[in-house]
Each structure stands twice: as C-alpha cells, then as structure tokens.
Coordinates of C-alpha atoms in Angstrom, one line a residue:
M1 CA 1.1 0.5 28.9
H2 CA 4.8 0.1 27.7
G3 CA 8.2 2.4 27.8
L4 CA 9.0 4.1 24.5
N5 CA 12.1 5.9 23.5
Y6 CA 12.3 8.1 20.8
T7 CA 15.6 9.5 18.9
I8 CA 15.4 11.8 16.1
A9 CA 18.0 10.8 12.7
D10 CA 19.8 13.1 10.9
S11 CA 20.4 11.3 8.1
A12 CA 19.9 8.0 6.5
D13 CA 22.7 6.5 7.8
A14 CA 21.9 7.4 11.5
A15 CA 18.7 6.0 10.8
V16 CA 20.2 2.7 10.1
A17 CA 22.4 2.8 12.8
Q18 CA 19.7 3.9 15.4
F19 CA 17.5 1.0 14.3
A20 CA 20.7 -1.6 14.4
E21 CA 21.6 -0.5 18.2
A22 CA 17.2 -0.7 19.4
G23 CA 17.1 -4.0 17.6
G24 CA 13.4 -5.8 15.9
A25 CA 11.4 -3.7 18.0
A26 CA 12.3 -0.5 16.5
R27 CA 10.0 1.7 14.1
Y28 CA 11.0 4.3 11.6
I29 CA 8.5 7.4 11.8
A30 CA 7.7 10.6 9.3
G31 CA 4.1 11.3 9.0
G32 CA 3.2 8.8 11.2
T33 CA -0.8 8.8 10.6
N34 CA -0.7 5.0 9.9
L35 CA 1.6 4.0 12.6
Y36 CA 0.0 5.9 15.3
D37 CA -3.5 4.3 14.8
L38 CA -1.6 0.4 14.4
M39 CA -0.1 1.6 17.6
K40 CA -3.2 2.7 19.7
L41 CA -5.1 -0.9 18.3
G42 CA -1.9 -3.2 19.8
I43 CA -1.1 -4.3 16.2
E44 CA 2.3 -2.7 16.4
R45 CA 4.3 -2.3 19.5
P46 CA 7.5 -0.2 18.9
V47 CA 10.1 0.1 22.1
H48 CA 11.9 2.8 19.9
L49 CA 10.0 5.0 17.5
I50 CA 13.1 6.7 14.6
D51 CA 11.8 10.0 13.4
V52 CA 13.0 10.5 9.8
S53 CA 11.5 13.6 9.4
R54 CA 14.3 15.9 9.8
I55 CA 16.5 14.1 7.1
E56 CA 17.4 16.7 5.1
G57 CA 16.3 15.7 1.1
L58 CA 14.1 12.8 1.5
D59 CA 11.2 15.4 0.5
A60 CA 12.6 16.3 -2.8
I61 CA 10.4 16.1 -5.4
E62 CA 12.0 16.1 -8.8
T63 CA 10.3 16.2 -11.8
E64 CA 13.2 17.2 -14.5
G65 CA 14.7 15.2 -17.3
D66 CA 13.2 11.3 -17.9
V67 CA 12.3 10.5 -14.6
L68 CA 10.2 11.2 -11.6
R69 CA 11.2 11.3 -8.0
F70 CA 9.6 11.4 -5.1
G71 CA 11.7 11.3 -2.0
S72 CA 9.9 9.2 0.7
R73 CA 9.2 11.9 3.2
A74 CA 7.3 14.2 0.3
L75 CA 4.0 14.9 1.8
M76 CA 1.1 13.5 -0.3
A77 CA -0.5 16.8 -0.8
D78 CA 2.6 18.2 -1.9
V79 CA 3.0 15.3 -4.7
A80 CA -0.4 15.9 -5.8
R81 CA 0.0 19.9 -6.7
A82 CA 3.2 19.5 -8.7
P83 CA 3.1 21.0 -11.7
V84 CA 3.9 18.2 -13.9
V85 CA 2.4 15.4 -11.8
R86 CA -1.0 17.5 -11.9
D87 CA -0.9 18.5 -15.6
E88 CA 1.4 15.2 -17.4
Y89 CA 0.4 12.4 -14.6
P90 CA -3.0 12.5 -13.6
V91 CA -3.0 9.0 -12.5
L92 CA -0.7 10.0 -9.7
A93 CA -2.3 13.1 -8.7
E94 CA -5.9 11.5 -8.6
S95 CA -4.7 8.4 -6.9
L96 CA -3.2 10.6 -3.9
L97 CA -6.2 13.1 -4.3
K98 CA -8.8 10.6 -4.2
A99 CA -7.1 9.1 -0.5
A100 CA -7.4 10.0 3.0
S101 CA -8.5 13.1 3.2
Q102 CA -6.7 16.6 3.2
Q103 CA -5.6 16.8 6.9
L104 CA -4.5 13.1 6.5
R105 CA -2.9 14.0 3.0
N106 CA -1.0 17.1 4.4
M107 CA 0.7 14.8 7.1
A108 CA 1.2 11.7 5.6
T109 CA 4.1 10.9 3.4
V110 CA 4.1 8.8 -0.2
G111 CA 7.0 6.5 1.3
G112 CA 4.8 5.5 4.3
N113 CA 1.9 5.1 2.3
L114 CA 3.3 2.6 0.4
L115 CA 3.3 0.8 3.7
Q116 CA -0.1 1.1 4.6
R117 CA -1.4 -2.0 6.3
T118 CA -4.8 -3.3 5.4
R119 CA -8.1 -2.4 7.0
C120 CA -9.8 -5.7 7.4
M121 CA -12.0 -6.2 10.4
Y122 CA -10.6 -8.8 11.4
F123 CA -6.9 -7.3 11.5
R124 CA -8.1 -4.3 12.9
N125 CA -9.7 -6.3 16.1
G126 CA -8.2 -9.8 15.6
A127 CA -6.0 -12.3 17.6
G128 CA -5.4 -10.9 21.1
A129 CA -7.1 -8.0 20.7
S130 CA -10.3 -6.7 22.4
S131 CA -13.1 -5.2 21.2
T132 CA -17.1 -4.6 21.1
V133 CA -17.5 -7.4 18.4
G134 CA -15.2 -9.7 20.0
V135 CA -12.0 -11.8 19.6
Y136 CA -11.4 -12.8 16.0
P137 CA -8.1 -14.8 14.8
C138 CA -6.1 -13.2 12.0
N139 CA -2.9 -14.9 10.4
K140 CA -1.5 -10.8 9.7
R141 CA -1.6 -10.2 13.6
E142 CA -0.6 -13.8 15.2
P143 CA 0.6 -16.2 12.3
G144 CA -0.9 -19.4 13.2
S145 CA -4.1 -18.3 14.7
G146 CA -6.2 -18.6 11.4
C147 CA -8.3 -16.2 9.3
A148 CA -11.7 -15.3 10.6
A149 CA -12.7 -13.3 7.4
I150 CA -13.0 -16.6 5.3
D151 CA -16.0 -17.8 6.9
G152 CA -17.0 -14.6 8.5
L153 CA -17.5 -10.7 7.0
D154 CA -15.7 -10.7 3.5
R155 CA -17.9 -8.0 1.9
T156 CA -14.6 -5.9 1.8
Q157 CA -12.0 -8.9 1.0
A158 CA -10.0 -9.3 -2.1
V159 CA -10.9 -11.1 -4.9
L160 CA -8.1 -11.7 -6.2
G161 CA -4.5 -12.9 -4.9
T162 CA -6.2 -14.5 -1.9
S163 CA -4.8 -17.7 0.1
D164 CA -6.2 -20.0 2.5
A165 CA -4.4 -18.1 5.0
C166 CA -5.7 -14.4 4.2
T167 CA -8.4 -12.3 2.2
A168 CA -6.9 -8.5 3.5
V169 CA -7.5 -6.0 1.1
A170 CA -4.7 -3.9 0.3
P171 CA -6.1 -0.3 0.9
G172 CA -3.4 1.8 -0.6
D173 CA -4.7 4.0 -4.0
W174 CA -1.3 5.6 -4.5
P175 CA 0.2 2.0 -5.0
V176 CA -1.6 1.1 -7.1
A177 CA -1.1 3.9 -9.6
L178 CA 2.5 3.3 -8.7
T179 CA 2.3 -0.2 -10.2
A180 CA 0.6 1.0 -13.7
L181 CA 3.7 2.9 -14.0
D182 CA 6.1 0.4 -13.1
A183 CA 7.9 2.4 -10.1
V184 CA 10.7 2.1 -8.3
I185 CA 11.3 1.8 -5.2
E186 CA 14.6 3.1 -3.5
I187 CA 15.6 1.6 -0.3
F188 CA 18.5 2.0 2.3
G189 CA 20.2 -0.2 4.8
P190 CA 22.6 -2.1 6.7
E191 CA 24.3 -3.3 3.4
G192 CA 23.7 0.2 1.3
T193 CA 21.1 1.2 -1.2
R194 CA 18.9 -1.1 -3.3
N195 CA 15.9 -0.3 -5.8
V196 CA 13.0 -2.8 -6.1
P197 CA 10.5 -2.7 -9.1
I198 CA 7.3 -2.5 -7.3
A199 CA 5.7 -5.5 -8.8
D200 CA 9.1 -6.7 -6.2
F201 CA 8.3 -4.8 -3.4
Y202 CA 5.0 -6.5 -1.9
R203 CA 4.5 -10.4 -1.3
L204 CA 1.2 -12.2 -1.4
P205 CA -0.2 -13.9 1.8
G206 CA 0.3 -17.4 1.0
D207 CA 1.2 -19.0 4.3
T208 CA 2.7 -16.1 5.1
P209 CA 0.8 -13.5 5.2
H210 CA 1.8 -11.1 8.2
R211 CA 5.3 -10.8 5.8
E212 CA 3.3 -8.0 3.4
F213 CA 6.7 -6.5 2.2
N214 CA 10.3 -7.1 0.4
L215 CA 11.9 -4.8 2.8
D216 CA 14.6 -6.4 5.4
P217 CA 15.2 -5.3 9.0
G218 CA 16.6 -1.9 9.6
E219 CA 15.4 -0.6 6.0
L220 CA 14.0 2.4 5.0
V221 CA 12.6 3.3 2.0
T222 CA 13.7 6.7 0.9
A223 CA 12.4 7.9 -2.5
I224 CA 9.9 6.5 -5.4
T225 CA 11.0 7.1 -9.0
V226 CA 8.9 6.5 -12.1
R227 CA 10.4 6.8 -15.5
K228 CA 8.6 9.4 -17.6
T229 CA 6.4 7.6 -20.0
P230 CA 4.0 9.4 -23.3
A231 CA 1.0 7.5 -21.4
G232 CA 1.4 10.0 -18.3
R233 CA -1.0 12.2 -20.0
A234 CA -3.4 9.7 -21.0
S235 CA -4.4 8.4 -17.6
T236 CA -7.3 8.1 -14.9
Y237 CA -6.6 6.7 -11.5
H238 CA -10.7 5.4 -10.9
K239 CA -12.0 4.9 -7.6
I240 CA -15.7 3.5 -6.8
R241 CA -16.3 3.6 -2.7
D242 CA -19.0 3.6 -0.6
R243 CA -19.2 6.8 -0.1
E244 CA -17.5 10.0 -1.7
S245 CA -14.4 11.1 0.4
Y246 CA -12.4 9.6 3.1
A247 CA -12.8 5.8 2.4
F248 CA -11.2 2.5 1.0
A249 CA -11.9 1.6 -2.9
L250 CA -14.3 -1.3 -3.3
A251 CA -12.8 -1.3 -6.5
S252 CA -10.4 0.8 -8.2
A253 CA -7.9 0.9 -11.5
A254 CA -5.0 3.1 -12.8
V255 CA -4.9 3.1 -16.5
A256 CA -2.4 4.4 -18.7
V257 CA -2.7 4.5 -22.1
E258 CA -0.8 5.5 -25.6
M259 CA -2.8 6.0 -28.5
E260 CA -3.0 5.5 -32.2
G261 CA -6.4 7.3 -33.8
E262 CA -8.6 5.1 -31.7
S263 CA -6.3 2.0 -31.7
V264 CA -4.4 1.4 -28.1
R265 CA -0.7 0.8 -28.9
A266 CA 0.3 0.1 -24.8
A267 CA -1.9 0.0 -22.1
R268 CA -1.1 -0.2 -18.7
I269 CA -3.3 -1.2 -16.0
A270 CA -3.6 -1.9 -12.2
L271 CA -6.1 -2.7 -9.4
G272 CA -7.0 -1.7 -6.1
G273 CA -10.0 -2.8 -3.8
V274 CA -9.8 -6.1 -4.8
A275 CA -6.7 -7.9 -4.6
T276 CA -4.2 -8.3 -1.2
M277 CA -1.4 -5.9 -3.2
P278 CA -1.6 -3.8 -5.7
W279 CA -2.8 -5.9 -8.6
R280 CA -1.0 -5.3 -12.4
A281 CA -4.2 -6.6 -14.6
S282 CA -1.7 -7.9 -17.4
A283 CA -5.0 -10.0 -19.1
A284 CA -6.6 -6.4 -19.6
E285 CA -3.5 -5.1 -20.9
R286 CA -3.2 -7.7 -24.0
A287 CA -7.3 -7.5 -24.3
V288 CA -7.1 -3.7 -25.6
T289 CA -3.1 -3.6 -27.0
G290 CA -3.4 -3.0 -30.7
A291 CA -7.2 -3.3 -31.0
T292 CA -9.6 -0.3 -31.6
L293 CA -11.3 0.8 -28.1
T294 CA -14.5 0.9 -27.9
P295 CA -16.7 0.6 -24.4
E296 CA -17.6 -2.9 -25.2
L297 CA -14.0 -3.7 -25.5
A298 CA -13.2 -1.9 -22.4
L299 CA -15.5 -4.3 -20.4
E300 CA -13.9 -7.4 -22.2
A301 CA -11.1 -6.3 -20.9
G302 CA -12.2 -5.4 -17.5
Q303 CA -13.6 -9.1 -17.2
A304 CA -10.3 -10.4 -18.5
A305 CA -9.0 -9.1 -15.4
F306 CA -11.3 -11.0 -13.0
A307 CA -11.1 -14.1 -14.8
E308 CA -9.2 -16.0 -11.8
A309 CA -10.9 -14.4 -9.0
R310 CA -11.9 -16.0 -6.3
P311 CA -15.0 -14.5 -4.5
G312 CA -15.9 -15.5 -1.2
R313 CA -19.9 -15.2 0.2
Q314 CA -20.6 -11.7 0.1
N315 CA -17.9 -10.0 -2.0
A316 CA -18.8 -11.7 -5.7
F317 CA -20.2 -8.2 -6.6
K318 CA -16.8 -6.7 -7.2
T319 CA -15.9 -8.9 -9.9
D320 CA -18.8 -7.3 -11.6
L321 CA -18.2 -3.9 -10.3
G322 CA -14.0 -4.2 -10.9
A323 CA -14.6 -5.3 -14.3
R324 CA -16.9 -2.0 -15.3
V325 CA -14.3 0.3 -13.1
V326 CA -11.4 -1.2 -15.8
A327 CA -14.1 0.1 -18.6
D328 CA -14.7 3.3 -17.5
A329 CA -10.8 4.1 -16.6
L330 CA -9.9 3.0 -19.7
M331 CA -12.9 5.3 -21.9
I332 CA -11.4 8.1 -19.7
A333 CA -7.9 7.8 -20.1
A334 CA -8.4 7.3 -23.6
Q335 CA -10.4 10.5 -24.1
R336 CA -7.1 12.3 -22.2
R337 CA -4.8 11.7 -25.3
A338 CA -2.9 14.4 -26.7

C-alpha cells in the first residue's frame, strides 16, 4: 500500500499545472477503466491522480463541417452512437462497438482508449510481479530485464513491428480505425497545444519498448480529429477473436475505399491484433489501388500486408488469418459504396 493524492482539474491549464506540481508520479484519469486495472497489477504506481473528467468541452462530439472532432473525454458508446459516425463512418463505429463490453464502453473515453497498454501476459505478470504462473522478465515493465515472450508463449503476440526487446501486440481497435483514416491527435501540455498525426503518435518498441507513445511529461490528449472523406461510407472494421465479444483481436483490419465502378480509386487499410502498434498496410493499399477488386486480388492484398511478418513459434497462423481478414474487409467495404 502507498499513499495516493487525488485532485480534480476544472481546465486543461489546471490539469497541466497540477501535473507539474506533482511531478512524474502523477497520472491523468477520466474513465479509469485501464489505469485502475494497471494499478491493481502494480504496473502503474502513481502517487497523484488528476481527474480530468469534469473539464468542460472535452466530451464534445462535433460532426459539422469538414472535420470530425471528438473530445478526448467523449465516451466510446456516445461516439459510436453519433448519427454521422454510425451512418457515414462505419469503420469508426464498428471499431468502438467491437471493443470491450457495453458496460466498459459506457465508462471508457476515446482519448484514454488511445493510451491502452498491451494485454501481453508477461507484461501483466512480468518483472517484479507475483502471480500463480511465476515471475517473468518484461522490458516494458522493467527496461533491460528481457522479454519472456520471445522464448515463451507467443500465440497472441505481434508478427509485425517486433524487435529483439519486445513482441507485445497493441491491443486497441479504435486506434486502428483512426490510423486508416489518418486521424490527428490534439495534445495540450506545458508548451501549449500541438497536433500529432496518429502515425507519429505510437512508437515501435525498438530497444525502448517501455516508451510507447510520443507524449512528453505532463501532456494531455484533448481531442481526436478526422478529416471527412468519401471513403468513410465504404468502410468497415473486421475483427477476428477467440470469442464473439469482450475479447481482443487475434487479427483485425480497418478498411475504407473509394470506388469507381468495380475499380478501387483509393484504399486505406490498417491492421490490429498483429503488430506492436496500429499498423498501416501500405503494401496492401498499393496492391488494390487502380485495379478491379476481386476476391482473388483482395487476398493478394492481404498477403502483401504480411510480407514482412516475423512470426514466432505459436503465432504463425496470424499471417494467413490476417491476410484473409484484410481480404474480407476489402470486399465488405466495397459493397458499402454509395
């Protein structure tokens, strides 16, 4: 047990000021569905929680104009139900509705979801942790301790973006859909506001897997923006998992396409459940752009997405499964064109 301070911020400025006063042991909290879990596991050990759930305007969902803007405190369930999101951007709605459970979606925020940490069993029961299955090295928990998954149980680990230090898969669904649509993350911190493309928000593990996000100390995610696109309607989030609900992806694909007849004018494809970060499948996009979409071509595109995969001992199935998920998602998205 250790002492814990709790304060409520009524503005982003106040939150950042409280963080600066508390130092590096502070954490922002809104829905808390992930942070509390990590605290119980001993992964996060804050001494000061700064509640940002009452900051006015951070829960706004704005769908007018050329940009969709979601305040970071907006609830997953509310964003998924927003009429424009539901009707014009099914890839966004489905990525939210296929995540977690209804109870969690009613509590969890879209900003916090961006910062969800891996479900790797060695991370959750890793270095310094006591569990019924032992104590294992984990570079995310204790940098330099090693990665037990590399020579251990790796069925659910990543096959793309891995390193010799970490193979932990990125768990999120929503960030994958945002990656396909080139979302921008609005961040407020001690130096003011900055906007970061989602492609630059996440970090590959390299030899520093404990550094997962390009956030500086004290910075707070305040909004997510997505530029409107005709591809929004012809989109889908296709997710395969061990059970139909309340489970993380073994492989998933967020796909949005612009069609001219049966030909693909433009494609946006991102992968989940198979990589160490939300993974843009540029090779798959190139494979279908300018071509007539057929099931055979869709599968070729899926295979191209995994050309550089590095499977382990038990997760090689993800390359074939992932390719087929991409293929199915492409066909579903194309069928939804206006």
